[in-house]
Amino acid sequence: MTSSSSLRANCQTILFSNKAILSQSCLREKKAMDMVRFIRTKEGEVINVKEITFAAVFSMLTNILMSRDLVNFELESVEGGMSEVIRNIFEVGAAPNISDLFPVLAPFDLQNLRKKSKELYLRCSAMFEPIIKERRERKMIDEDDASSQQDFLDTLIRNGSTDEHINILLLELLVAGTDTSSSAIEWSMAELMKSPEYMKKAQEELKNEINQDVIQESDLPRLKFLHACLKESMRLHPPGPLLLPHRAIDSCQVMNYSIPKNSQVLVNAYAIGRDPKSWKDPLAYNPERFLISDMNFRGSNTEFIPFGAGRRACPGQPMATKHVPLLLASLLHFFDWSLPCGNDAKDIDMTGKFHTSLQKDQPLLLIPKMKI
């Protein structure tokens, strides 16, 4: 049986190391262009930006993890209702749990959340198990074939992971990676629609820097203003507004506050990003502030930590900071965008709600027009 620490090490080495991220670039580029081709078929129609980008990110991840497409861009499941299950997981995960306030009630599962979670896990396992079984059988046949398929699932099998461990890890990676990334892109598009001068500047940068009919990840470092737009959006709308929960392993003092041992600690990244002590005009969307700043996504500056900081920062940050700007760049480079029914972009509702990530309360619905 593989330990949880070993599984975490597998994720870091196989998925999120610099070598792994570089090796996945062609796959991410292909899926980004698949998204572009799909949107081209919807020219002049109203599309849901969150759903389109969710499908693109989900497809990237399932192909990196197990070399399979599980949903298409209509969010119709290719295999067994995966899209519906993932949506239900988000709903259950975001539901307020009375047991968090009154732990004594936890054994009773008054809201049936534990029951629903178990049912959803079993449904996911039922979809993953045929894929895992097929891969195990193939490995028995091709055991000595060095040229055979090698992805994350292959590595887990080779390292002796049980089916249960594989099911849990695949589910956690898919749930954690898709909703946050697609929310970040939706917020960025909403802010750019409300600020057409910044939209134009980002599109001009893409026009000047991209010299081919596809966007490659090697192009991304040159897109300074695009990254500034993304950082500014994530400052205002961090996908994980309270980051990942932490626990105090010992009693300690922090800023004159006493933190008892075993207390759960939440870091309010949402408030940090809007702190007037750190940011001029903190509620204004102004990407240019990041053009004169060396702040990055790695948590080097404590006033900007959308992925957290230190050893417990989001492990998926290296991957997210590749596919999120790639997909945002693809939306801006290949299309012009307008609102349905001639609505004014200034009237876009920017109210947020906390689901499994910080989402727009009202989905961003836009009409694409091909540029290239």
mmCIF file of C-alpha atoms in Angstrom:
data_model
loop_
_atom_site.group_PDB
_atom_site.id
_atom_site.type_symbol
_atom_site.label_atom_id
_atom_site.label_comp_id
_atom_site.label_asym_id
_atom_site.label_seq_id
_atom_site.Cartn_x
_atom_site.Cartn_y
_atom_site.Cartn_z
ATOM 1 C CA MET A 1 0.000 0.000 0.000
ATOM 2 C CA THR A 2 1.265 3.462 -0.890
ATOM 3 C CA SER A 3 1.424 6.013 1.929
ATOM 4 C CA SER A 4 -0.202 9.421 1.654
ATOM 5 C CA SER A 5 3.213 11.111 1.872
ATOM 6 C CA SER A 6 4.421 8.959 -1.023
ATOM 7 C CA LEU A 7 1.358 9.936 -3.058
ATOM 8 C CA ARG A 8 2.062 13.617 -2.413
ATOM 9 C CA ALA A 9 5.650 13.091 -3.519
ATOM 10 C CA ASN A 10 4.379 11.402 -6.688
ATOM 11 C CA CYS A 11 2.226 14.445 -7.449
ATOM 12 C CA GLN A 12 5.107 16.832 -6.926
ATOM 13 C CA THR A 13 7.548 14.848 -9.057
ATOM 14 C CA ILE A 14 5.299 13.514 -11.814
ATOM 15 C CA LEU A 15 2.826 16.369 -12.231
ATOM 16 C CA PHE A 16 4.225 19.615 -10.877
ATOM 17 C CA SER A 17 8.008 19.506 -11.312
ATOM 18 C CA ASN A 18 9.565 21.804 -13.923
ATOM 19 C CA LYS A 19 10.400 18.797 -16.097
ATOM 20 C CA ALA A 20 6.844 17.451 -15.876
ATOM 21 C CA ILE A 21 5.256 20.838 -16.613
ATOM 22 C CA LEU A 22 7.448 21.254 -19.701
ATOM 23 C CA SER A 23 6.626 17.759 -20.975
ATOM 24 C CA GLN A 24 2.876 18.490 -20.722
ATOM 25 C CA SER A 25 2.997 21.711 -22.746
ATOM 26 C CA CYS A 26 2.057 20.187 -26.124
ATOM 27 C CA LEU A 27 -1.019 18.575 -24.599
ATOM 28 C CA ARG A 28 -2.168 21.832 -23.011
ATOM 29 C CA GLU A 29 -1.595 23.694 -26.284
ATOM 30 C CA LYS A 30 -3.627 21.101 -28.184
ATOM 31 C CA LYS A 31 -6.558 21.323 -25.770
ATOM 32 C CA ALA A 32 -6.468 25.123 -25.892
ATOM 33 C CA MET A 33 -6.773 24.965 -29.680
ATOM 34 C CA ASP A 34 -9.575 22.403 -29.341
ATOM 35 C CA MET A 35 -11.387 25.034 -27.280
ATOM 36 C CA VAL A 36 -10.752 27.683 -29.946
ATOM 37 C CA ARG A 37 -12.094 25.403 -32.681
ATOM 38 C CA PHE A 38 -15.207 24.671 -30.631
ATOM 39 C CA ILE A 39 -15.880 28.358 -29.964
ATOM 40 C CA ARG A 40 -15.539 29.045 -33.690
ATOM 41 C CA THR A 41 -18.522 26.762 -34.254
ATOM 42 C CA LYS A 42 -20.478 28.985 -31.842
ATOM 43 C CA GLU A 43 -19.674 32.310 -33.504
ATOM 44 C CA GLY A 44 -22.557 34.721 -32.996
ATOM 45 C CA GLU A 45 -24.127 32.531 -30.309
ATOM 46 C CA VAL A 46 -24.204 33.117 -26.569
ATOM 47 C CA ILE A 47 -21.685 30.973 -24.689
ATOM 48 C CA ASN A 48 -21.023 30.440 -20.998
ATOM 49 C CA VAL A 49 -17.360 31.350 -20.465
ATOM 50 C CA LYS A 50 -17.065 29.349 -17.241
ATOM 51 C CA GLU A 51 -18.441 26.153 -18.783
ATOM 52 C CA ILE A 52 -16.241 26.368 -21.885
ATOM 53 C CA THR A 53 -13.060 26.943 -19.914
ATOM 54 C CA PHE A 54 -14.086 24.342 -17.315
ATOM 55 C CA ALA A 55 -14.319 21.754 -20.104
ATOM 56 C CA ALA A 56 -10.922 22.800 -21.485
ATOM 57 C CA VAL A 57 -9.163 22.559 -18.114
ATOM 58 C CA PHE A 58 -10.926 19.295 -17.268
ATOM 59 C CA SER A 59 -9.834 17.810 -20.591
ATOM 60 C CA MET A 60 -6.251 18.942 -20.031
ATOM 61 C CA LEU A 61 -6.168 17.310 -16.615
ATOM 62 C CA THR A 62 -7.798 13.998 -17.571
ATOM 63 C CA ASN A 63 -5.368 13.618 -20.467
ATOM 64 C CA ILE A 64 -2.379 14.426 -18.277
ATOM 65 C CA LEU A 65 -3.593 12.041 -15.588
ATOM 66 C CA MET A 66 -4.917 9.129 -17.637
ATOM 67 C CA SER A 67 -4.718 10.027 -21.351
ATOM 68 C CA ARG A 68 -8.501 10.125 -21.692
ATOM 69 C CA ASP A 69 -11.241 12.622 -22.549
ATOM 70 C CA LEU A 70 -14.090 12.284 -20.045
ATOM 71 C CA VAL A 71 -16.188 15.280 -21.178
ATOM 72 C CA ASN A 72 -16.517 17.292 -24.378
ATOM 73 C CA PHE A 73 -16.942 21.038 -24.793
ATOM 74 C CA GLU A 74 -20.709 20.795 -24.461
ATOM 75 C CA LEU A 75 -19.950 19.330 -21.007
ATOM 76 C CA GLU A 76 -21.550 16.109 -22.179
ATOM 77 C CA SER A 77 -19.871 13.144 -20.587
ATOM 78 C CA VAL A 78 -17.898 10.878 -22.853
ATOM 79 C CA GLU A 79 -17.824 8.176 -20.205
ATOM 80 C CA GLY A 80 -20.503 7.528 -17.626
ATOM 81 C CA GLY A 81 -21.782 10.916 -16.435
ATOM 82 C CA MET A 82 -18.513 12.335 -15.082
ATOM 83 C CA SER A 83 -19.591 15.937 -15.680
ATOM 84 C CA GLU A 84 -22.720 15.505 -13.568
ATOM 85 C CA VAL A 85 -20.769 13.864 -10.755
ATOM 86 C CA ILE A 86 -18.175 16.642 -10.663
ATOM 87 C CA ARG A 87 -20.918 19.280 -10.545
ATOM 88 C CA ASN A 88 -22.592 17.445 -7.651
ATOM 89 C CA ILE A 89 -19.277 17.220 -5.814
ATOM 90 C CA PHE A 90 -18.924 20.989 -6.060
ATOM 91 C CA GLU A 91 -22.431 21.452 -4.650
ATOM 92 C CA VAL A 92 -21.862 19.101 -1.721
ATOM 93 C CA GLY A 93 -18.411 20.544 -1.041
ATOM 94 C CA ALA A 94 -19.788 24.083 -0.889
ATOM 95 C CA ALA A 95 -22.794 23.269 1.296
ATOM 96 C CA PRO A 96 -22.670 24.794 4.815
ATOM 97 C CA ASN A 97 -22.206 22.001 7.328
ATOM 98 C CA ILE A 98 -23.763 22.479 10.742
ATOM 99 C CA SER A 99 -21.238 19.993 12.142
ATOM 100 C CA ASP A 100 -18.465 22.548 11.520
ATOM 101 C CA LEU A 101 -20.157 24.803 14.082
ATOM 102 C CA PHE A 102 -21.269 22.038 16.441
ATOM 103 C CA PRO A 103 -18.781 19.120 16.188
ATOM 104 C CA VAL A 104 -20.857 17.094 18.645
ATOM 105 C CA LEU A 105 -23.426 16.670 15.843
ATOM 106 C CA ALA A 106 -20.917 15.243 13.353
ATOM 107 C CA PRO A 107 -21.722 11.544 14.015
ATOM 108 C CA PHE A 108 -25.366 12.113 13.086
ATOM 109 C CA ASP A 109 -24.773 13.517 9.573
ATOM 110 C CA LEU A 110 -27.962 15.581 9.893
ATOM 111 C CA GLN A 111 -27.709 17.033 6.370
ATOM 112 C CA ASN A 112 -26.737 13.733 4.745
ATOM 113 C CA LEU A 113 -23.560 15.385 3.411
ATOM 114 C CA ARG A 114 -21.370 12.444 4.397
ATOM 115 C CA LYS A 115 -23.812 10.051 2.748
ATOM 116 C CA LYS A 116 -23.934 12.137 -0.444
ATOM 117 C CA SER A 117 -20.133 12.423 -0.522
ATOM 118 C CA LYS A 118 -19.766 8.661 -0.224
ATOM 119 C CA GLU A 119 -22.299 8.088 -3.003
ATOM 120 C CA LEU A 120 -20.472 10.510 -5.305
ATOM 121 C CA TYR A 121 -17.131 8.895 -4.520
ATOM 122 C CA LEU A 122 -18.559 5.476 -5.383
ATOM 123 C CA ARG A 123 -19.933 6.831 -8.682
ATOM 124 C CA CYS A 124 -16.530 8.276 -9.558
ATOM 125 C CA SER A 125 -14.822 5.050 -8.601
ATOM 126 C CA ALA A 126 -17.181 3.130 -10.865
ATOM 127 C CA MET A 127 -16.055 5.344 -13.776
ATOM 128 C CA PHE A 128 -12.354 5.206 -12.943
ATOM 129 C CA GLU A 129 -12.155 1.475 -12.225
ATOM 130 C CA PRO A 130 -12.599 0.217 -15.825
ATOM 131 C CA ILE A 131 -9.845 2.610 -16.923
ATOM 132 C CA ILE A 132 -7.556 1.442 -14.119
ATOM 133 C CA LYS A 133 -8.347 -2.216 -14.832
ATOM 134 C CA GLU A 134 -7.636 -1.796 -18.539
ATOM 135 C CA ARG A 135 -4.341 -0.069 -17.771
ATOM 136 C CA ARG A 136 -3.265 -2.761 -15.304
ATOM 137 C CA GLU A 137 -4.020 -5.453 -17.876
ATOM 138 C CA ARG A 138 -2.112 -3.567 -20.553
ATOM 139 C CA LYS A 139 0.883 -3.220 -18.231
ATOM 140 C CA MET A 140 0.931 -6.970 -17.701
ATOM 141 C CA ILE A 141 1.165 -7.463 -21.462
ATOM 142 C CA ASP A 142 3.543 -4.572 -22.212
ATOM 143 C CA GLU A 143 5.596 -4.800 -19.040
ATOM 144 C CA ASP A 144 8.919 -4.774 -20.877
ATOM 145 C CA ASP A 145 7.874 -2.312 -23.589
ATOM 146 C CA ALA A 146 9.710 0.940 -22.854
ATOM 147 C CA SER A 147 7.761 2.727 -25.577
ATOM 148 C CA SER A 148 4.351 1.980 -24.043
ATOM 149 C CA GLN A 149 2.131 4.765 -22.737
ATOM 150 C CA GLN A 150 3.425 6.496 -19.619
ATOM 151 C CA ASP A 151 1.191 8.966 -17.809
ATOM 152 C CA PHE A 152 0.342 9.701 -14.177
ATOM 153 C CA LEU A 153 -1.904 6.652 -13.896
ATOM 154 C CA ASP A 154 0.856 4.403 -15.262
ATOM 155 C CA THR A 155 3.268 5.725 -12.662
ATOM 156 C CA LEU A 156 0.831 5.166 -9.807
ATOM 157 C CA ILE A 157 0.267 1.586 -10.937
ATOM 158 C CA ARG A 158 3.989 0.965 -11.353
ATOM 159 C CA ASN A 159 4.630 2.315 -7.850
ATOM 160 C CA GLY A 160 2.142 -0.111 -6.321
ATOM 161 C CA SER A 161 -0.760 2.217 -5.537
ATOM 162 C CA THR A 162 -4.027 0.481 -4.727
ATOM 163 C CA ASP A 163 -7.168 1.163 -6.746
ATOM 164 C CA GLU A 164 -8.626 3.014 -3.762
ATOM 165 C CA HIS A 165 -5.630 5.340 -3.501
ATOM 166 C CA ILE A 166 -5.722 5.973 -7.244
ATOM 167 C CA ASN A 167 -9.450 6.739 -7.202
ATOM 168 C CA ILE A 168 -9.081 9.218 -4.346
ATOM 169 C CA LEU A 169 -6.081 10.964 -5.862
ATOM 170 C CA LEU A 170 -7.581 11.283 -9.345
ATOM 171 C CA LEU A 171 -10.797 12.687 -7.905
ATOM 172 C CA GLU A 172 -9.004 15.192 -5.664
ATOM 173 C CA LEU A 173 -6.819 16.444 -8.503
ATOM 174 C CA LEU A 174 -9.735 16.864 -10.902
ATOM 175 C CA VAL A 175 -11.950 18.634 -8.386
ATOM 176 C CA ALA A 176 -9.189 20.916 -7.098
ATOM 177 C CA GLY A 177 -7.846 21.889 -10.502
ATOM 178 C CA THR A 178 -10.882 22.539 -12.674
ATOM 179 C CA ASP A 179 -13.193 24.832 -10.732
ATOM 180 C CA THR A 180 -10.510 27.210 -9.477
ATOM 181 C CA SER A 181 -8.868 27.620 -12.888
ATOM 182 C CA SER A 182 -12.086 28.180 -14.817
ATOM 183 C CA SER A 183 -13.273 30.670 -12.177
ATOM 184 C CA ALA A 184 -10.012 32.626 -12.502
ATOM 185 C CA ILE A 185 -10.476 32.876 -16.274
ATOM 186 C CA GLU A 186 -14.128 33.902 -15.973
ATOM 187 C CA TRP A 187 -13.293 36.688 -13.504
ATOM 188 C CA SER A 188 -10.478 37.908 -15.771
ATOM 189 C CA MET A 189 -12.758 38.033 -18.801
ATOM 190 C CA ALA A 190 -15.439 39.857 -16.799
ATOM 191 C CA GLU A 191 -12.980 42.503 -15.610
ATOM 192 C CA LEU A 192 -11.607 42.986 -19.136
ATOM 193 C CA MET A 193 -15.101 43.326 -20.577
ATOM 194 C CA LYS A 194 -15.768 46.089 -18.038
ATOM 195 C CA SER A 195 -12.450 47.776 -18.923
ATOM 196 C CA PRO A 196 -12.299 47.788 -22.753
ATOM 197 C CA GLU A 197 -9.128 49.895 -22.759
ATOM 198 C CA TYR A 198 -7.291 47.074 -20.969
ATOM 199 C CA MET A 199 -8.933 44.455 -23.198
ATOM 200 C CA LYS A 200 -7.632 46.323 -26.256
ATOM 201 C CA LYS A 201 -4.147 46.629 -24.779
ATOM 202 C CA ALA A 202 -4.000 42.890 -24.003
ATOM 203 C CA GLN A 203 -5.183 42.003 -27.519
ATOM 204 C CA GLU A 204 -2.647 44.380 -29.083
ATOM 205 C CA GLU A 205 0.120 42.709 -27.098
ATOM 206 C CA LEU A 206 -1.006 39.300 -28.352
ATOM 207 C CA LYS A 207 -1.137 40.569 -31.933
ATOM 208 C CA ASN A 208 2.427 41.888 -31.666
ATOM 209 C CA GLU A 209 3.929 38.897 -29.878
ATOM 210 C CA ILE A 210 2.176 35.907 -31.490
ATOM 211 C CA ASN A 211 3.462 35.289 -35.004
ATOM 212 C CA GLN A 212 1.643 32.066 -35.791
ATOM 213 C CA ASP A 213 -1.907 30.740 -35.803
ATOM 214 C CA VAL A 214 -1.450 28.920 -32.487
ATOM 215 C CA ILE A 215 -0.344 30.104 -29.067
ATOM 216 C CA GLN A 216 2.477 28.119 -27.516
ATOM 217 C CA GLU A 217 3.457 28.108 -23.878
ATOM 218 C CA SER A 218 6.873 29.383 -24.904
ATOM 219 C CA ASP A 219 5.085 32.595 -25.953
ATOM 220 C CA LEU A 220 3.624 33.240 -22.505
ATOM 221 C CA PRO A 221 6.670 34.872 -20.816
ATOM 222 C CA ARG A 222 6.554 37.669 -23.410
ATOM 223 C CA LEU A 223 2.930 38.514 -22.580
ATOM 224 C CA LYS A 224 3.668 40.897 -19.717
ATOM 225 C CA PHE A 225 0.391 42.784 -19.845
ATOM 226 C CA LEU A 226 -1.705 39.613 -20.087
ATOM 227 C CA HIS A 227 -0.059 38.345 -16.909
ATOM 228 C CA ALA A 228 -0.653 41.719 -15.264
ATOM 229 C CA CYS A 229 -4.361 41.456 -16.130
ATOM 230 C CA LEU A 230 -4.524 37.965 -14.661
ATOM 231 C CA LYS A 231 -2.692 38.944 -11.476
ATOM 232 C CA GLU A 232 -4.939 41.954 -10.959
ATOM 233 C CA SER A 233 -8.042 39.822 -11.394
ATOM 234 C CA MET A 234 -6.736 37.220 -8.952
ATOM 235 C CA ARG A 235 -5.888 39.973 -6.470
ATOM 236 C CA LEU A 236 -9.517 41.091 -6.497
ATOM 237 C CA HIS A 237 -11.073 37.652 -6.953
ATOM 238 C CA PRO A 238 -8.755 34.936 -5.569
ATOM 239 C CA PRO A 239 -10.219 31.522 -6.517
ATOM 240 C CA GLY A 240 -9.559 30.304 -2.977
ATOM 241 C CA PRO A 241 -10.453 33.367 -0.869
ATOM 242 C CA LEU A 242 -9.512 31.642 2.404
ATOM 243 C CA LEU A 243 -6.765 29.470 0.877
ATOM 244 C CA LEU A 244 -6.388 25.913 2.167
ATOM 245 C CA PRO A 245 -7.190 25.353 5.857
ATOM 246 C CA HIS A 246 -4.190 25.080 8.166
ATOM 247 C CA ARG A 247 -3.937 23.655 11.666
ATOM 248 C CA ALA A 248 -1.710 24.878 14.480
ATOM 249 C CA ILE A 249 0.454 21.941 15.537
ATOM 250 C CA ASP A 250 1.369 23.809 18.738
ATOM 251 C CA SER A 251 -0.008 26.759 20.667
ATOM 252 C CA CYS A 252 1.524 29.990 19.424
ATOM 253 C CA GLN A 253 1.260 33.787 19.346
ATOM 254 C CA VAL A 254 0.601 35.564 16.044
ATOM 255 C CA MET A 255 0.234 39.372 15.987
ATOM 256 C CA ASN A 256 -0.753 39.401 19.673
ATOM 257 C CA TYR A 257 -3.365 36.692 19.110
ATOM 258 C CA SER A 258 -3.181 33.396 20.992
ATOM 259 C CA ILE A 259 -3.691 30.405 18.701
ATOM 260 C CA PRO A 260 -4.466 27.228 20.702
ATOM 261 C CA LYS A 261 -2.951 23.946 19.630
ATOM 262 C CA ASN A 262 -4.968 22.080 16.958
ATOM 263 C CA SER A 263 -6.956 25.190 16.027
ATOM 264 C CA GLN A 264 -7.958 25.463 12.384
ATOM 265 C CA VAL A 265 -6.445 28.585 10.842
ATOM 266 C CA LEU A 266 -7.800 30.288 7.723
ATOM 267 C CA VAL A 267 -5.853 32.970 5.840
ATOM 268 C CA ASN A 268 -8.103 35.628 4.298
ATOM 269 C CA ALA A 269 -6.410 36.108 0.911
ATOM 270 C CA TYR A 270 -9.479 38.017 -0.274
ATOM 271 C CA ALA A 271 -9.012 40.703 2.386
ATOM 272 C CA ILE A 272 -5.232 40.769 1.912
ATOM 273 C CA GLY A 273 -5.672 41.538 -1.786
ATOM 274 C CA ARG A 274 -7.969 44.476 -0.981
ATOM 275 C CA ASP A 275 -6.033 45.921 1.952
ATOM 276 C CA PRO A 276 -5.683 49.716 1.489
ATOM 277 C CA LYS A 277 -2.444 49.592 3.490
ATOM 278 C CA SER A 278 -0.871 47.536 0.704
ATOM 279 C CA TRP A 279 -2.723 48.671 -2.408
ATOM 280 C CA LYS A 280 -3.521 52.087 -3.836
ATOM 281 C CA ASP A 281 -7.178 52.253 -4.891
ATOM 282 C CA PRO A 282 -7.604 48.623 -3.752
ATOM 283 C CA LEU A 283 -11.068 48.118 -5.260
ATOM 284 C CA ALA A 284 -10.093 49.430 -8.704
ATOM 285 C CA TYR A 285 -9.130 47.037 -11.500
ATOM 286 C CA ASN A 286 -5.762 48.364 -12.665
ATOM 287 C CA PRO A 287 -3.454 45.751 -14.241
ATOM 288 C CA GLU A 288 -0.768 48.370 -14.828
ATOM 289 C CA ARG A 289 0.090 48.275 -11.121
ATOM 290 C CA PHE A 290 1.706 44.870 -11.772
ATOM 291 C CA LEU A 291 3.841 46.182 -14.644
ATOM 292 C CA ILE A 292 5.912 48.135 -12.133
ATOM 293 C CA SER A 293 5.970 45.334 -9.580
ATOM 294 C CA ASP A 294 7.949 42.107 -9.309
ATOM 295 C CA MET A 295 5.153 40.282 -7.485
ATOM 296 C CA ASN A 296 4.685 36.692 -8.626
ATOM 297 C CA PHE A 297 2.297 33.801 -8.036
ATOM 298 C CA ARG A 298 4.725 31.928 -5.772
ATOM 299 C CA GLY A 299 3.824 33.811 -2.588
ATOM 300 C CA SER A 300 7.106 35.732 -2.359
ATOM 301 C CA ASN A 301 5.155 38.867 -1.405
ATOM 302 C CA THR A 302 2.709 38.421 1.452
ATOM 303 C CA GLU A 303 0.333 41.077 0.111
ATOM 304 C CA PHE A 304 -0.342 38.917 -2.968
ATOM 305 C CA ILE A 305 -0.877 35.217 -2.195
ATOM 306 C CA PRO A 306 -3.662 33.804 -4.417
ATOM 307 C CA PHE A 307 -1.981 30.368 -4.227
ATOM 308 C CA GLY A 308 -0.794 30.672 -0.642
ATOM 309 C CA ALA A 309 2.864 30.756 0.374
ATOM 310 C CA GLY A 310 5.577 28.552 1.801
ATOM 311 C CA ARG A 311 5.615 24.776 2.065
ATOM 312 C CA ARG A 312 1.827 24.528 2.247
ATOM 313 C CA ALA A 313 1.122 26.665 -0.810
ATOM 314 C CA CYS A 314 -1.121 25.202 -3.501
ATOM 315 C CA PRO A 315 0.900 22.363 -5.098
ATOM 316 C CA GLY A 316 -0.862 22.877 -8.432
ATOM 317 C CA GLN A 317 0.380 26.459 -8.843
ATOM 318 C CA PRO A 318 3.094 25.589 -11.423
ATOM 319 C CA MET A 319 0.506 23.912 -13.666
ATOM 320 C CA ALA A 320 -2.241 26.485 -13.128
ATOM 321 C CA THR A 321 0.086 29.336 -14.068
ATOM 322 C CA LYS A 322 0.563 27.637 -17.430
ATOM 323 C CA HIS A 323 -2.942 26.641 -18.486
ATOM 324 C CA VAL A 324 -4.822 29.642 -17.072
ATOM 325 C CA PRO A 325 -2.854 32.301 -19.042
ATOM 326 C CA LEU A 326 -2.793 29.996 -22.085
ATOM 327 C CA LEU A 327 -6.583 29.721 -22.155
ATOM 328 C CA LEU A 328 -7.111 33.413 -21.388
ATOM 329 C CA ALA A 329 -4.689 34.351 -24.178
ATOM 330 C CA SER A 330 -6.546 32.043 -26.578
ATOM 331 C CA LEU A 331 -9.885 33.690 -25.798
ATOM 332 C CA LEU A 332 -8.466 37.177 -26.351
ATOM 333 C CA HIS A 333 -6.264 36.459 -29.368
ATOM 334 C CA PHE A 334 -8.700 34.577 -31.568
ATOM 335 C CA PHE A 335 -11.960 36.353 -30.719
ATOM 336 C CA ASP A 336 -13.602 39.670 -30.087
ATOM 337 C CA TRP A 337 -16.363 39.548 -27.498
ATOM 338 C CA SER A 338 -19.686 41.269 -26.925
ATOM 339 C CA LEU A 339 -22.578 40.977 -24.501
ATOM 340 C CA PRO A 340 -25.966 39.499 -25.483
ATOM 341 C CA CYS A 341 -28.817 41.825 -26.455
ATOM 342 C CA GLY A 342 -26.519 44.828 -26.720
ATOM 343 C CA ASN A 343 -26.094 45.028 -22.947
ATOM 344 C CA ASP A 344 -23.554 47.488 -21.562
ATOM 345 C CA ALA A 345 -20.409 45.871 -20.151
ATOM 346 C CA LYS A 346 -20.469 48.357 -17.280
ATOM 347 C CA ASP A 347 -23.599 46.596 -16.050
ATOM 348 C CA ILE A 348 -21.925 43.189 -15.687
ATOM 349 C CA ASP A 349 -22.797 41.870 -12.228
ATOM 350 C CA MET A 350 -19.522 41.342 -10.350
ATOM 351 C CA THR A 351 -21.146 39.843 -7.256
ATOM 352 C CA GLY A 352 -19.286 36.780 -6.078
ATOM 353 C CA LYS A 353 -20.369 33.658 -4.239
ATOM 354 C CA PHE A 354 -18.313 31.040 -2.479
ATOM 355 C CA HIS A 355 -18.772 27.583 -3.963
ATOM 356 C CA THR A 356 -15.725 25.334 -3.967
ATOM 357 C CA SER A 357 -14.015 28.466 -5.262
ATOM 358 C CA LEU A 358 -14.920 32.146 -5.452
ATOM 359 C CA GLN A 359 -17.306 32.260 -8.414
ATOM 360 C CA LYS A 360 -19.349 34.897 -10.161
ATOM 361 C CA ASP A 361 -22.878 34.742 -8.843
ATOM 362 C CA GLN A 362 -24.201 35.348 -12.367
ATOM 363 C CA PRO A 363 -22.353 33.406 -15.093
ATOM 364 C CA LEU A 364 -20.526 35.452 -17.716
ATOM 365 C CA LEU A 365 -22.411 35.020 -20.993
ATOM 366 C CA LEU A 366 -20.653 36.411 -24.075
ATOM 367 C CA ILE A 367 -20.896 36.285 -27.861
ATOM 368 C CA PRO A 368 -17.672 35.440 -29.745
ATOM 369 C CA LYS A 369 -16.655 36.891 -33.098
ATOM 370 C CA MET A 370 -13.705 35.367 -34.930
ATOM 371 C CA LYS A 371 -10.667 37.578 -35.505
ATOM 372 C CA ILE A 372 -8.356 35.077 -37.206
#
